[in-house]
């Protein structure tokens, strides 16, 4: 179980590193955010198994629901950005107001 904790910590930091490196493209930022949420989901699930805490399971379901909402909102922004500006550059997000 300790190796799974180490794996979740590594994936969390890889997600943060991916966001810092790939700041140009919106799709890569969305993928890194999903990696952050999946690693957090896995860490909470493993922790709840480790301490035999069954009350943590609803928190995992809420986190999974929020992750799906974040993905759908991000993809809708991605579609709007690519339709209006034909690119997924983060610099074009401020141009969506016009």
Coordinates of C-alpha atoms in Angstrom, one line a residue:
X1 CA 0.0 0.0 0.0
X2 CA 2.9 2.3 0.6
X3 CA 4.0 1.9 -3.0
X4 CA 0.6 3.0 -4.1
X5 CA 0.9 6.1 -2.0
X6 CA 4.3 6.9 -3.6
X7 CA 2.7 6.3 -7.0
X8 CA -0.1 8.8 -6.3
X9 CA 2.4 11.4 -5.0
X10 CA 4.5 11.0 -8.1
X11 CA 1.5 11.2 -10.4
X12 CA 0.3 14.3 -8.6
X13 CA 3.6 16.0 -9.0
X14 CA 3.8 14.9 -12.6
X15 CA 0.4 16.6 -13.2
X16 CA 1.6 19.8 -11.6
X17 CA 4.8 19.6 -13.7
X18 CA 2.8 19.0 -16.8
X19 CA 0.7 22.1 -16.2
X20 CA 3.8 24.2 -15.6
X21 CA 5.5 22.9 -18.8
X22 CA 2.5 22.8 -21.1
X23 CA 1.1 26.2 -20.4
X24 CA 0.6 27.0 -24.1
X25 CA -2.1 24.5 -25.1
X26 CA -5.5 24.2 -23.4
X27 CA -6.0 20.5 -24.1
X28 CA -2.7 19.5 -22.4
X29 CA -3.7 21.6 -19.3
X30 CA -7.0 19.8 -19.2
X31 CA -5.3 16.4 -19.4
X32 CA -2.9 17.4 -16.6
X33 CA -5.8 18.5 -14.4
X34 CA -7.5 15.1 -15.0
X35 CA -4.2 13.4 -13.9
X36 CA -4.3 15.5 -10.7
X37 CA -7.8 14.6 -9.9
X38 CA -7.3 10.9 -10.7
X39 CA -4.3 10.8 -8.4
X40 CA -6.2 12.5 -5.7
X41 CA -9.1 10.0 -6.1
X42 CA -6.7 7.1 -5.9
X43 CA -5.0 8.5 -2.8
X44 CA -8.3 9.0 -1.0
X45 CA -9.4 5.5 -2.0
X46 CA -6.2 3.8 -0.8
X47 CA -6.1 5.8 2.4
X48 CA -9.7 4.9 3.2
X49 CA -8.9 1.2 2.7
X50 CA -5.7 1.6 4.8
X51 CA -7.5 3.0 7.8
X52 CA -10.8 1.0 7.3
X53 CA -12.8 4.2 7.0
X54 CA -16.0 3.4 5.1
X55 CA -17.3 7.0 5.5
X56 CA -14.8 8.2 3.0
X57 CA -16.6 6.5 0.1
X58 CA -19.1 9.3 -0.5
X59 CA -16.2 11.8 -0.7
X60 CA -14.8 9.7 -3.6
X61 CA -18.1 9.7 -5.4
X62 CA -18.4 13.5 -5.0
X63 CA -14.8 13.9 -6.2
X64 CA -15.5 11.7 -9.2
X65 CA -18.7 13.7 -10.0
X66 CA -16.8 17.0 -9.8
X67 CA -14.1 15.6 -12.0
X68 CA -16.7 14.8 -14.7
X69 CA -18.2 18.3 -14.4
X70 CA -14.7 19.8 -14.7
X71 CA -14.0 17.7 -17.8
X72 CA -17.3 18.6 -19.5
X73 CA -16.8 22.3 -18.8
X74 CA -13.3 22.2 -20.0
X75 CA -14.2 20.4 -23.2
X76 CA -17.0 22.9 -23.9
X77 CA -14.5 25.7 -23.5
X78 CA -12.2 23.8 -25.8
X79 CA -14.8 23.5 -28.5
X80 CA -15.8 27.1 -28.2
X81 CA -12.1 28.1 -28.5
X82 CA -11.4 25.9 -31.5
X83 CA -14.5 27.0 -33.3
X84 CA -13.9 30.7 -32.9
X85 CA -10.1 30.9 -33.2
X86 CA -9.1 27.5 -34.9
X87 CA -6.6 26.8 -32.1
X88 CA -6.3 25.6 -28.5
X89 CA -3.9 28.2 -27.3
X90 CA -4.4 29.5 -23.8
X91 CA -3.7 33.0 -24.9
X92 CA -6.9 33.0 -27.0
X93 CA -9.2 32.3 -24.0
X94 CA -9.5 36.0 -23.2
X95 CA -10.7 36.6 -26.7
X96 CA -13.8 34.6 -26.1
X97 CA -15.5 37.5 -24.4
X98 CA -15.9 39.4 -27.6

